[in-house]
Amino acid sequence: MLPAATVHFCQNCGPSDLATLHEELAASGLSDAVSIVERGCMNGCASPVSMAMQGPGRATYFFNGVDPAADAEDIAATLRAYLAAPDGWIENAQPCGRLRFCLVGRVPALSC
């Protein structure tokens, strides 16, 4: 079964230790719904760390300037809002904390 959301981190500019984020997702009850992966360069080098969120039938979000450890709570809050939003389109980013200021862009889900 596919996760409801996948969070991608740039491994070139990004974290090698995602333990704090994994702990936060477990404490938030999101571990089973979210997959965390590291990918090659995500072309956000000017403001590391780059992070993207996506899921089947959901919008894709791209963030820069994310600290996976320090922002773990805000990442979890953003994922809760993302999973609760129809098609992953977050209308109110207030619960996302600092991450709402790191957002570079969002792309609507593909219509098939």
PDB file of N, CA and C in Angstrom:
ATOM      1  N   MET A   1       0.835  -1.189   0.000  1.00  0.00           N
ATOM      2  CA  MET A   1       0.000   0.000   0.000  1.00  0.00           C
ATOM      3  C   MET A   1       0.879   1.250   0.000  1.00  0.00           C
ATOM      4  N   LEU A   2       0.545   2.201  -0.876  1.00  0.00           N
ATOM      5  CA  LEU A   2       1.299   3.447  -0.956  1.00  0.00           C
ATOM      6  C   LEU A   2       1.003   4.341   0.241  1.00  0.00           C
ATOM      7  N   PRO A   3       2.004   5.102   0.689  1.00  0.00           N
ATOM      8  CA  PRO A   3       1.722   6.074   1.757  1.00  0.00           C
ATOM      9  C   PRO A   3       0.812   7.175   1.224  1.00  0.00           C
ATOM     10  N   ALA A   4       0.088   7.837   2.106  1.00  0.00           N
ATOM     11  CA  ALA A   4      -0.779   8.946   1.706  1.00  0.00           C
ATOM     12  C   ALA A   4       0.049  10.141   1.266  1.00  0.00           C
ATOM     13  N   ALA A   5       1.260  10.249   1.782  1.00  0.00           N
ATOM     14  CA  ALA A   5       2.149  11.355   1.408  1.00  0.00           C
ATOM     15  C   ALA A   5       3.600  10.892   1.464  1.00  0.00           C
ATOM     16  N   THR A   6       4.392  11.478   0.583  1.00  0.00           N
ATOM     17  CA  THR A   6       5.832  11.250   0.595  1.00  0.00           C
ATOM     18  C   THR A   6       6.508  12.596   0.759  1.00  0.00           C
ATOM     19  N   VAL A   7       7.484  12.652   1.658  1.00  0.00           N
ATOM     20  CA  VAL A   7       8.278  13.855   1.866  1.00  0.00           C
ATOM     21  C   VAL A   7       9.667  13.561   1.329  1.00  0.00           C
ATOM     22  N   HIS A   8      10.108  14.394   0.391  1.00  0.00           N
ATOM     23  CA  HIS A   8      11.410  14.243  -0.242  1.00  0.00           C
ATOM     24  C   HIS A   8      12.352  15.315   0.316  1.00  0.00           C
ATOM     25  N   PHE A   9      13.552  14.911   0.659  1.00  0.00           N
ATOM     26  CA  PHE A   9      14.594  15.856   1.065  1.00  0.00           C
ATOM     27  C   PHE A   9      15.756  15.746   0.096  1.00  0.00           C
ATOM     28  N   CYS A  10      16.340  16.897  -0.242  1.00  0.00           N
ATOM     29  CA  CYS A  10      17.512  16.912  -1.103  1.00  0.00           C
ATOM     30  C   CYS A  10      18.690  16.328  -0.328  1.00  0.00           C
ATOM     31  N   GLN A  11      19.290  15.284  -0.843  1.00  0.00           N
ATOM     32  CA  GLN A  11      20.421  14.682  -0.132  1.00  0.00           C
ATOM     33  C   GLN A  11      21.721  15.422  -0.405  1.00  0.00           C
ATOM     34  N   ASN A  12      21.758  16.245  -1.452  1.00  0.00           N
ATOM     35  CA  ASN A  12      22.983  17.009  -1.730  1.00  0.00           C
ATOM     36  C   ASN A  12      23.181  18.130  -0.729  1.00  0.00           C
ATOM     37  N   CYS A  13      22.103  18.869  -0.424  1.00  0.00           N
ATOM     38  CA  CYS A  13      22.218  19.977   0.522  1.00  0.00           C
ATOM     39  C   CYS A  13      21.560  19.623   1.847  1.00  0.00           C
ATOM     40  N   GLY A  14      21.035  18.425   1.913  1.00  0.00           N
ATOM     41  CA  GLY A  14      20.137  18.105   2.995  1.00  0.00           C
ATOM     42  C   GLY A  14      20.685  17.249   4.102  1.00  0.00           C
ATOM     43  N   PRO A  15      19.745  16.725   4.831  1.00  0.00           N
ATOM     44  CA  PRO A  15      20.064  16.019   6.068  1.00  0.00           C
ATOM     45  C   PRO A  15      20.578  14.617   5.812  1.00  0.00           C
ATOM     46  N   SER A  16      21.460  14.182   6.650  1.00  0.00           N
ATOM     47  CA  SER A  16      21.819  12.775   6.662  1.00  0.00           C
ATOM     48  C   SER A  16      21.184  12.131   7.892  1.00  0.00           C
ATOM     49  N   ASP A  17      20.701  12.951   8.805  1.00  0.00           N
ATOM     50  CA  ASP A  17      20.062  12.453  10.023  1.00  0.00           C
ATOM     51  C   ASP A  17      18.638  12.995  10.101  1.00  0.00           C
ATOM     52  N   LEU A  18      17.695  12.124   9.887  1.00  0.00           N
ATOM     53  CA  LEU A  18      16.283  12.498   9.936  1.00  0.00           C
ATOM     54  C   LEU A  18      15.594  11.908  11.169  1.00  0.00           C
ATOM     55  N   ALA A  19      16.398  11.508  12.160  1.00  0.00           N
ATOM     56  CA  ALA A  19      15.853  10.832  13.345  1.00  0.00           C
ATOM     57  C   ALA A  19      14.826  11.692  14.081  1.00  0.00           C
ATOM     58  N   THR A  20      15.099  12.982  14.258  1.00  0.00           N
ATOM     59  CA  THR A  20      14.166  13.857  14.978  1.00  0.00           C
ATOM     60  C   THR A  20      12.828  13.934  14.250  1.00  0.00           C
ATOM     61  N   LEU A  21      12.881  14.034  12.935  1.00  0.00           N
ATOM     62  CA  LEU A  21      11.642  14.091  12.159  1.00  0.00           C
ATOM     63  C   LEU A  21      10.882  12.769  12.253  1.00  0.00           C
ATOM     64  N   HIS A  22      11.579  11.654  12.148  1.00  0.00           N
ATOM     65  CA  HIS A  22      10.921  10.349  12.300  1.00  0.00           C
ATOM     66  C   HIS A  22      10.260  10.231  13.676  1.00  0.00           C
ATOM     67  N   GLU A  23      10.938  10.694  14.707  1.00  0.00           N
ATOM     68  CA  GLU A  23      10.374  10.662  16.069  1.00  0.00           C
ATOM     69  C   GLU A  23       9.119  11.526  16.164  1.00  0.00           C
ATOM     70  N   GLU A  24       9.158  12.713  15.566  1.00  0.00           N
ATOM     71  CA  GLU A  24       8.004  13.615  15.587  1.00  0.00           C
ATOM     72  C   GLU A  24       6.819  13.010  14.831  1.00  0.00           C
ATOM     73  N   LEU A  25       7.074  12.392  13.699  1.00  0.00           N
ATOM     74  CA  LEU A  25       5.996  11.758  12.940  1.00  0.00           C
ATOM     75  C   LEU A  25       5.396  10.595  13.715  1.00  0.00           C
ATOM     76  N   ALA A  26       6.224   9.835  14.410  1.00  0.00           N
ATOM     77  CA  ALA A  26       5.719   8.746  15.235  1.00  0.00           C
ATOM     78  C   ALA A  26       4.866   9.281  16.373  1.00  0.00           C
ATOM     79  N   ALA A  27       5.342  10.328  17.029  1.00  0.00           N
ATOM     80  CA  ALA A  27       4.593  10.922  18.143  1.00  0.00           C
ATOM     81  C   ALA A  27       3.277  11.535  17.666  1.00  0.00           C
ATOM     82  N   SER A  28       3.253  11.995  16.414  1.00  0.00           N
ATOM     83  CA  SER A  28       2.051  12.611  15.845  1.00  0.00           C
ATOM     84  C   SER A  28       1.110  11.589  15.219  1.00  0.00           C
ATOM     85  N   GLY A  29       1.500  10.329  15.216  1.00  0.00           N
ATOM     86  CA  GLY A  29       0.678   9.285  14.619  1.00  0.00           C
ATOM     87  C   GLY A  29       0.677   9.304  13.103  1.00  0.00           C
ATOM     88  N   LEU A  30       1.718   9.873  12.506  1.00  0.00           N
ATOM     89  CA  LEU A  30       1.776   9.993  11.050  1.00  0.00           C
ATOM     90  C   LEU A  30       2.709   8.988  10.381  1.00  0.00           C
ATOM     91  N   SER A  31       3.405   8.198  11.147  1.00  0.00           N
ATOM     92  CA  SER A  31       4.422   7.301  10.583  1.00  0.00           C
ATOM     93  C   SER A  31       3.890   6.371   9.509  1.00  0.00           C
ATOM     94  N   ASP A  32       2.690   5.849   9.695  1.00  0.00           N
ATOM     95  CA  ASP A  32       2.139   4.901   8.719  1.00  0.00           C
ATOM     96  C   ASP A  32       1.629   5.594   7.461  1.00  0.00           C
ATOM     97  N   ALA A  33       1.311   6.876   7.558  1.00  0.00           N
ATOM     98  CA  ALA A  33       0.741   7.601   6.422  1.00  0.00           C
ATOM     99  C   ALA A  33       1.789   8.332   5.591  1.00  0.00           C
ATOM    100  N   VAL A  34       3.002   8.468   6.132  1.00  0.00           N
ATOM    101  CA  VAL A  34       4.012   9.302   5.488  1.00  0.00           C
ATOM    102  C   VAL A  34       5.310   8.517   5.283  1.00  0.00           C
ATOM    103  N   SER A  35       5.851   8.660   4.101  1.00  0.00           N
ATOM    104  CA  SER A  35       7.161   8.092   3.781  1.00  0.00           C
ATOM    105  C   SER A  35       8.146   9.239   3.632  1.00  0.00           C
ATOM    106  N   ILE A  36       9.339   9.089   4.178  1.00  0.00           N
ATOM    107  CA  ILE A  36      10.388  10.096   4.055  1.00  0.00           C
ATOM    108  C   ILE A  36      11.522   9.497   3.236  1.00  0.00           C
ATOM    109  N   VAL A  37      11.937  10.221   2.199  1.00  0.00           N
ATOM    110  CA  VAL A  37      13.020   9.744   1.340  1.00  0.00           C
ATOM    111  C   VAL A  37      13.995  10.878   1.059  1.00  0.00           C
ATOM    112  N   GLU A  38      15.231  10.504   0.783  1.00  0.00           N
ATOM    113  CA  GLU A  38      16.227  11.461   0.337  1.00  0.00           C
ATOM    114  C   GLU A  38      16.442  11.223  -1.150  1.00  0.00           C
ATOM    115  N   ARG A  39      16.543  12.317  -1.903  1.00  0.00           N
ATOM    116  CA  ARG A  39      16.693  12.264  -3.355  1.00  0.00           C
ATOM    117  C   ARG A  39      17.934  13.041  -3.762  1.00  0.00           C
ATOM    118  N   GLY A  40      18.297  12.934  -5.022  1.00  0.00           N
ATOM    119  CA  GLY A  40      19.391  13.729  -5.559  1.00  0.00           C
ATOM    120  C   GLY A  40      19.023  15.200  -5.548  1.00  0.00           C
ATOM    121  N   CYS A  41      19.843  16.012  -6.155  1.00  0.00           N
ATOM    122  CA  CYS A  41      19.658  17.460  -6.156  1.00  0.00           C
ATOM    123  C   CYS A  41      18.240  17.843  -6.583  1.00  0.00           C
ATOM    124  N   MET A  42      17.609  18.714  -5.786  1.00  0.00           N
ATOM    125  CA  MET A  42      16.252  19.185  -6.077  1.00  0.00           C
ATOM    126  C   MET A  42      16.267  20.626  -6.583  1.00  0.00           C
ATOM    127  N   ASN A  43      17.459  21.140  -6.903  1.00  0.00           N
ATOM    128  CA  ASN A  43      17.640  22.439  -7.531  1.00  0.00           C
ATOM    129  C   ASN A  43      17.160  23.607  -6.667  1.00  0.00           C
ATOM    130  N   GLY A  44      17.370  23.492  -5.375  1.00  0.00           N
ATOM    131  CA  GLY A  44      17.064  24.592  -4.469  1.00  0.00           C
ATOM    132  C   GLY A  44      18.314  25.016  -3.722  1.00  0.00           C
ATOM    133  N   CYS A  45      19.432  24.925  -4.379  1.00  0.00           N
ATOM    134  CA  CYS A  45      20.742  25.099  -3.748  1.00  0.00           C
ATOM    135  C   CYS A  45      20.951  26.465  -3.090  1.00  0.00           C
ATOM    136  N   ALA A  46      20.267  27.478  -3.567  1.00  0.00           N
ATOM    137  CA  ALA A  46      20.465  28.822  -3.033  1.00  0.00           C
ATOM    138  C   ALA A  46      19.989  28.954  -1.593  1.00  0.00           C
ATOM    139  N   SER A  47      19.067  28.063  -1.191  1.00  0.00           N
ATOM    140  CA  SER A  47      18.507  28.151   0.157  1.00  0.00           C
ATOM    141  C   SER A  47      18.229  26.757   0.708  1.00  0.00           C
ATOM    142  N   PRO A  48      19.280  26.022   1.045  1.00  0.00           N
ATOM    143  CA  PRO A  48      19.082  24.664   1.556  1.00  0.00           C
ATOM    144  C   PRO A  48      18.415  24.670   2.926  1.00  0.00           C
ATOM    145  N   VAL A  49      17.733  23.709   3.248  1.00  0.00           N
ATOM    146  CA  VAL A  49      17.515  22.405   2.671  1.00  0.00           C
ATOM    147  C   VAL A  49      16.198  22.429   1.894  1.00  0.00           C
ATOM    148  N   SER A  50      16.190  21.773   0.726  1.00  0.00           N
ATOM    149  CA  SER A  50      14.976  21.658  -0.070  1.00  0.00           C
ATOM    150  C   SER A  50      14.165  20.463   0.388  1.00  0.00           C
ATOM    151  N   MET A  51      12.840  20.649   0.385  1.00  0.00           N
ATOM    152  CA  MET A  51      11.908  19.595   0.786  1.00  0.00           C
ATOM    153  C   MET A  51      10.683  19.680  -0.118  1.00  0.00           C
ATOM    154  N   ALA A  52      10.148  18.549  -0.501  1.00  0.00           N
ATOM    155  CA  ALA A  52       8.912  18.506  -1.282  1.00  0.00           C
ATOM    156  C   ALA A  52       7.949  17.518  -0.632  1.00  0.00           C
ATOM    157  N   MET A  53       6.665  17.815  -0.763  1.00  0.00           N
ATOM    158  CA  MET A  53       5.605  16.902  -0.283  1.00  0.00           C
ATOM    159  C   MET A  53       4.719  16.588  -1.478  1.00  0.00           C
ATOM    160  N   GLN A  54       4.358  15.316  -1.602  1.00  0.00           N
ATOM    161  CA  GLN A  54       3.426  14.929  -2.640  1.00  0.00           C
ATOM    162  C   GLN A  54       2.720  13.651  -2.238  1.00  0.00           C
ATOM    163  N   GLY A  55       1.615  13.400  -2.899  1.00  0.00           N
ATOM    164  CA  GLY A  55       0.865  12.182  -2.644  1.00  0.00           C
ATOM    165  C   GLY A  55      -0.057  11.897  -3.807  1.00  0.00           C
ATOM    166  N   PRO A  56      -0.486  10.665  -3.949  1.00  0.00           N
ATOM    167  CA  PRO A  56      -1.377  10.301  -5.046  1.00  0.00           C
ATOM    168  C   PRO A  56      -2.650  11.152  -5.031  1.00  0.00           C
ATOM    169  N   GLY A  57      -2.932  11.818  -6.158  1.00  0.00           N
ATOM    170  CA  GLY A  57      -4.117  12.649  -6.261  1.00  0.00           C
ATOM    171  C   GLY A  57      -4.058  13.931  -5.456  1.00  0.00           C
ATOM    172  N   ARG A  58      -2.861  14.306  -5.017  1.00  0.00           N
ATOM    173  CA  ARG A  58      -2.697  15.490  -4.172  1.00  0.00           C
ATOM    174  C   ARG A  58      -1.746  16.498  -4.816  1.00  0.00           C
ATOM    175  N   ALA A  59      -1.884  17.740  -4.394  1.00  0.00           N
ATOM    176  CA  ALA A  59      -0.967  18.788  -4.832  1.00  0.00           C
ATOM    177  C   ALA A  59       0.450  18.450  -4.394  1.00  0.00           C
ATOM    178  N   THR A  60       1.409  19.023  -5.092  1.00  0.00           N
ATOM    179  CA  THR A  60       2.814  18.896  -4.722  1.00  0.00           C
ATOM    180  C   THR A  60       3.283  20.245  -4.196  1.00  0.00           C
ATOM    181  N   TYR A  61       4.009  20.222  -3.091  1.00  0.00           N
ATOM    182  CA  TYR A  61       4.545  21.436  -2.459  1.00  0.00           C
ATOM    183  C   TYR A  61       6.063  21.374  -2.475  1.00  0.00           C
ATOM    184  N   PHE A  62       6.706  22.519  -2.696  1.00  0.00           N
ATOM    185  CA  PHE A  62       8.163  22.607  -2.693  1.00  0.00           C
ATOM    186  C   PHE A  62       8.590  23.708  -1.726  1.00  0.00           C
ATOM    187  N   PHE A  63       9.484  23.360  -0.824  1.00  0.00           N
ATOM    188  CA  PHE A  63       9.970  24.279   0.207  1.00  0.00           C
ATOM    189  C   PHE A  63      11.486  24.413   0.118  1.00  0.00           C
ATOM    190  N   ASN A  64      11.998  25.563   0.514  1.00  0.00           N
ATOM    191  CA  ASN A  64      13.439  25.798   0.664  1.00  0.00           C
ATOM    192  C   ASN A  64      13.696  26.354   2.053  1.00  0.00           C
ATOM    193  N   GLY A  65      14.920  26.176   2.531  1.00  0.00           N
ATOM    194  CA  GLY A  65      15.309  26.732   3.820  1.00  0.00           C
ATOM    195  C   GLY A  65      14.743  25.966   5.000  1.00  0.00           C
ATOM    196  N   VAL A  66      14.507  24.680   4.806  1.00  0.00           N
ATOM    197  CA  VAL A  66      13.919  23.841   5.851  1.00  0.00           C
ATOM    198  C   VAL A  66      15.028  23.184   6.665  1.00  0.00           C
ATOM    199  N   ASP A  67      14.854  23.133   7.969  1.00  0.00           N
ATOM    200  CA  ASP A  67      15.751  22.401   8.866  1.00  0.00           C
ATOM    201  C   ASP A  67      14.947  21.222   9.406  1.00  0.00           C
ATOM    202  N   PRO A  68      15.191  20.012   8.898  1.00  0.00           N
ATOM    203  CA  PRO A  68      14.355  18.869   9.271  1.00  0.00           C
ATOM    204  C   PRO A  68      14.286  18.596  10.775  1.00  0.00           C
ATOM    205  N   ALA A  69      15.337  18.908  11.509  1.00  0.00           N
ATOM    206  CA  ALA A  69      15.311  18.686  12.957  1.00  0.00           C
ATOM    207  C   ALA A  69      14.569  19.820  13.656  1.00  0.00           C
ATOM    208  N   ALA A  70      14.997  21.050  13.427  1.00  0.00           N
ATOM    209  CA  ALA A  70      14.380  22.204  14.104  1.00  0.00           C
ATOM    210  C   ALA A  70      12.940  22.429  13.670  1.00  0.00           C
ATOM    211  N   ASP A  71      12.606  22.060  12.439  1.00  0.00           N
ATOM    212  CA  ASP A  71      11.260  22.265  11.906  1.00  0.00           C
ATOM    213  C   ASP A  71      10.388  21.013  11.977  1.00  0.00           C
ATOM    214  N   ALA A  72      10.814  20.003  12.699  1.00  0.00           N
ATOM    215  CA  ALA A  72      10.083  18.729  12.730  1.00  0.00           C
ATOM    216  C   ALA A  72       8.617  18.905  13.134  1.00  0.00           C
ATOM    217  N   GLU A  73       8.352  19.715  14.143  1.00  0.00           N
ATOM    218  CA  GLU A  73       6.964  19.956  14.575  1.00  0.00           C
ATOM    219  C   GLU A  73       6.151  20.626  13.480  1.00  0.00           C
ATOM    220  N   ASP A  74       6.738  21.621  12.825  1.00  0.00           N
ATOM    221  CA  ASP A  74       6.033  22.320  11.747  1.00  0.00           C
ATOM    222  C   ASP A  74       5.839  21.421  10.532  1.00  0.00           C
ATOM    223  N   ILE A  75       6.793  20.548  10.254  1.00  0.00           N
ATOM    224  CA  ILE A  75       6.636  19.593   9.152  1.00  0.00           C
ATOM    225  C   ILE A  75       5.467  18.662   9.455  1.00  0.00           C
ATOM    226  N   ALA A  76       5.389  18.165  10.682  1.00  0.00           N
ATOM    227  CA  ALA A  76       4.275  17.287  11.069  1.00  0.00           C
ATOM    228  C   ALA A  76       2.943  18.027  10.974  1.00  0.00           C
ATOM    229  N   ALA A  77       2.904  19.280  11.431  1.00  0.00           N
ATOM    230  CA  ALA A  77       1.671  20.072  11.353  1.00  0.00           C
ATOM    231  C   ALA A  77       1.265  20.309   9.902  1.00  0.00           C
ATOM    232  N   THR A  78       2.247  20.562   9.050  1.00  0.00           N
ATOM    233  CA  THR A  78       1.962  20.773   7.631  1.00  0.00           C
ATOM    234  C   THR A  78       1.448  19.485   7.000  1.00  0.00           C
ATOM    235  N   LEU A  79       2.017  18.369   7.370  1.00  0.00           N
ATOM    236  CA  LEU A  79       1.537  17.085   6.849  1.00  0.00           C
ATOM    237  C   LEU A  79       0.112  16.790   7.311  1.00  0.00           C
ATOM    238  N   ARG A  80      -0.209  17.121   8.560  1.00  0.00           N
ATOM    239  CA  ARG A  80      -1.591  16.935   9.028  1.00  0.00           C
ATOM    240  C   ARG A  80      -2.558  17.782   8.195  1.00  0.00           C
ATOM    241  N   ALA A  81      -2.183  19.040   7.944  1.00  0.00           N
ATOM    242  CA  ALA A  81      -3.032  19.919   7.124  1.00  0.00           C
ATOM    243  C   ALA A  81      -3.132  19.396   5.697  1.00  0.00           C
ATOM    244  N   TYR A  82      -2.037  18.909   5.163  1.00  0.00           N
ATOM    245  CA  TYR A  82      -1.975  18.373   3.804  1.00  0.00           C
ATOM    246  C   TYR A  82      -2.884  17.151   3.654  1.00  0.00           C
ATOM    247  N   LEU A  83      -2.804  16.253   4.612  1.00  0.00           N
ATOM    248  CA  LEU A  83      -3.604  15.028   4.546  1.00  0.00           C
ATOM    249  C   LEU A  83      -5.082  15.296   4.795  1.00  0.00           C
ATOM    250  N   ALA A  84      -5.396  16.344   5.535  1.00  0.00           N
ATOM    251  CA  ALA A  84      -6.790  16.687   5.824  1.00  0.00           C
ATOM    252  C   ALA A  84      -7.440  17.493   4.700  1.00  0.00           C
ATOM    253  N   ALA A  85      -6.625  18.114   3.851  1.00  0.00           N
ATOM    254  CA  ALA A  85      -7.145  18.991   2.795  1.00  0.00           C
ATOM    255  C   ALA A  85      -7.576  18.184   1.569  1.00  0.00           C
ATOM    256  N   PRO A  86      -8.714  18.555   0.993  1.00  0.00           N
ATOM    257  CA  PRO A  86      -9.125  17.897  -0.252  1.00  0.00           C
ATOM    258  C   PRO A  86      -8.055  18.094  -1.327  1.00  0.00           C
ATOM    259  N   ASP A  87      -7.652  17.039  -1.953  1.00  0.00           N
ATOM    260  CA  ASP A  87      -6.618  17.071  -2.998  1.00  0.00           C
ATOM    261  C   ASP A  87      -5.287  17.632  -2.514  1.00  0.00           C
ATOM    262  N   GLY A  88      -5.092  17.710  -1.187  1.00  0.00           N
ATOM    263  CA  GLY A  88      -3.836  18.214  -0.646  1.00  0.00           C
ATOM    264  C   GLY A  88      -3.655  19.711  -0.777  1.00  0.00           C
ATOM    265  N   TRP A  89      -4.705  20.431  -1.127  1.00  0.00           N
ATOM    266  CA  TRP A  89      -4.621  21.882  -1.334  1.00  0.00           C
ATOM    267  C   TRP A  89      -4.908  22.578  -0.010  1.00  0.00           C
ATOM    268  N   ILE A  90      -3.863  23.022   0.681  1.00  0.00           N
ATOM    269  CA  ILE A  90      -3.989  23.646   1.994  1.00  0.00           C
ATOM    270  C   ILE A  90      -4.470  25.087   1.815  1.00  0.00           C
ATOM    271  N   GLU A  91      -5.644  25.392   2.344  1.00  0.00           N
ATOM    272  CA  GLU A  91      -6.210  26.744   2.225  1.00  0.00           C
ATOM    273  C   GLU A  91      -5.702  27.675   3.331  1.00  0.00           C
ATOM    274  N   ASN A  92      -5.531  27.151   4.536  1.00  0.00           N
ATOM    275  CA  ASN A  92      -5.080  27.956   5.670  1.00  0.00           C
ATOM    276  C   ASN A  92      -3.742  27.408   6.153  1.00  0.00           C
ATOM    277  N   ALA A  93      -2.682  28.154   5.884  1.00  0.00           N
ATOM    278  CA  ALA A  93      -1.339  27.683   6.236  1.00  0.00           C
ATOM    279  C   ALA A  93      -0.911  28.075   7.642  1.00  0.00           C
ATOM    280  N   GLN A  94      -1.762  28.735   8.408  1.00  0.00           N
ATOM    281  CA  GLN A  94      -1.404  29.148   9.775  1.00  0.00           C
ATOM    282  C   GLN A  94      -0.867  27.989  10.614  1.00  0.00           C
ATOM    283  N   PRO A  95      -1.512  26.808  10.597  1.00  0.00           N
ATOM    284  CA  PRO A  95      -1.012  25.708  11.428  1.00  0.00           C
ATOM    285  C   PRO A  95       0.377  25.202  11.015  1.00  0.00           C
ATOM    286  N   CYS A  96       0.851  25.597   9.835  1.00  0.00           N
ATOM    287  CA  CYS A  96       2.126  25.098   9.321  1.00  0.00           C
ATOM    288  C   CYS A  96       3.333  25.785   9.954  1.00  0.00           C
ATOM    289  N   GLY A  97       3.091  26.796  10.779  1.00  0.00           N
ATOM    290  CA  GLY A  97       4.194  27.468  11.463  1.00  0.00           C
ATOM    291  C   GLY A  97       5.170  28.104  10.499  1.00  0.00           C
ATOM    292  N   ARG A  98       6.450  27.989  10.792  1.00  0.00           N
ATOM    293  CA  ARG A  98       7.507  28.618   9.997  1.00  0.00           C
ATOM    294  C   ARG A  98       7.534  28.107   8.562  1.00  0.00           C
ATOM    295  N   LEU A  99       7.066  26.880   8.333  1.00  0.00           N
ATOM    296  CA  LEU A  99       7.130  26.303   6.987  1.00  0.00           C
ATOM    297  C   LEU A  99       6.354  27.119   5.959  1.00  0.00           C
ATOM    298  N   ARG A 100       5.310  27.830   6.390  1.00  0.00           N
ATOM    299  CA  ARG A 100       4.536  28.613   5.420  1.00  0.00           C
ATOM    300  C   ARG A 100       5.394  29.717   4.797  1.00  0.00           C
ATOM    301  N   PHE A 101       6.472  30.118   5.479  1.00  0.00           N
ATOM    302  CA  PHE A 101       7.378  31.132   4.942  1.00  0.00           C
ATOM    303  C   PHE A 101       8.491  30.517   4.091  1.00  0.00           C
ATOM    304  N   CYS A 102       8.579  29.196   4.096  1.00  0.00           N
ATOM    305  CA  CYS A 102       9.589  28.482   3.318  1.00  0.00           C
ATOM    306  C   CYS A 102       9.023  27.970   1.991  1.00  0.00           C
ATOM    307  N   LEU A 103       7.721  28.112   1.798  1.00  0.00           N
ATOM    308  CA  LEU A 103       7.070  27.595   0.603  1.00  0.00           C
ATOM    309  C   LEU A 103       7.543  28.348  -0.636  1.00  0.00           C
ATOM    310  N   VAL A 104       8.004  27.603  -1.622  1.00  0.00           N
ATOM    311  CA  VAL A 104       8.435  28.171  -2.895  1.00  0.00           C
ATOM    312  C   VAL A 104       7.287  28.072  -3.899  1.00  0.00           C
ATOM    313  N   GLY A 105       6.564  26.953  -3.872  1.00  0.00           N
ATOM    314  CA  GLY A 105       5.465  26.786  -4.809  1.00  0.00           C
ATOM    315  C   GLY A 105       4.665  25.536  -4.533  1.00  0.00           C
ATOM    316  N   ARG A 106       3.461  25.523  -5.118  1.00  0.00           N
ATOM    317  CA  ARG A 106       2.627  24.328  -5.071  1.00  0.00           C
ATOM    318  C   ARG A 106       2.007  24.124  -6.439  1.00  0.00           C
ATOM    319  N   VAL A 107       1.850  22.870  -6.800  1.00  0.00           N
ATOM    320  CA  VAL A 107       1.326  22.480  -8.094  1.00  0.00           C
ATOM    321  C   VAL A 107       0.095  21.623  -7.861  1.00  0.00           C
ATOM    322  N   PRO A 108      -1.026  21.942  -8.499  1.00  0.00           N
ATOM    323  CA  PRO A 108      -2.230  21.122  -8.310  1.00  0.00           C
ATOM    324  C   PRO A 108      -1.990  19.676  -8.732  1.00  0.00           C
ATOM    325  N   ALA A 109      -2.784  18.796  -8.175  1.00  0.00           N
ATOM    326  CA  ALA A 109      -2.718  17.382  -8.538  1.00  0.00           C
ATOM    327  C   ALA A 109      -3.103  17.208  -9.997  1.00  0.00           C
ATOM    328  N   LEU A 110      -2.536  16.211 -10.626  1.00  0.00           N
ATOM    329  CA  LEU A 110      -2.910  15.888 -12.004  1.00  0.00           C
ATOM    330  C   LEU A 110      -4.338  15.379 -12.047  1.00  0.00           C
ATOM    331  N   SER A 111      -5.054  15.790 -13.041  1.00  0.00           N
ATOM    332  CA  SER A 111      -6.406  15.266 -13.273  1.00  0.00           C
ATOM    333  C   SER A 111      -6.298  14.187 -14.322  1.00  0.00           C
ATOM    334  N   CYS A 112      -6.757  13.014 -13.985  1.00  0.00           N
ATOM    335  CA  CYS A 112      -6.664  11.906 -14.930  1.00  0.00           C
ATOM    336  C   CYS A 112      -8.000  11.601 -15.549  1.00  0.00           C
TER     337      CYS A 112
END
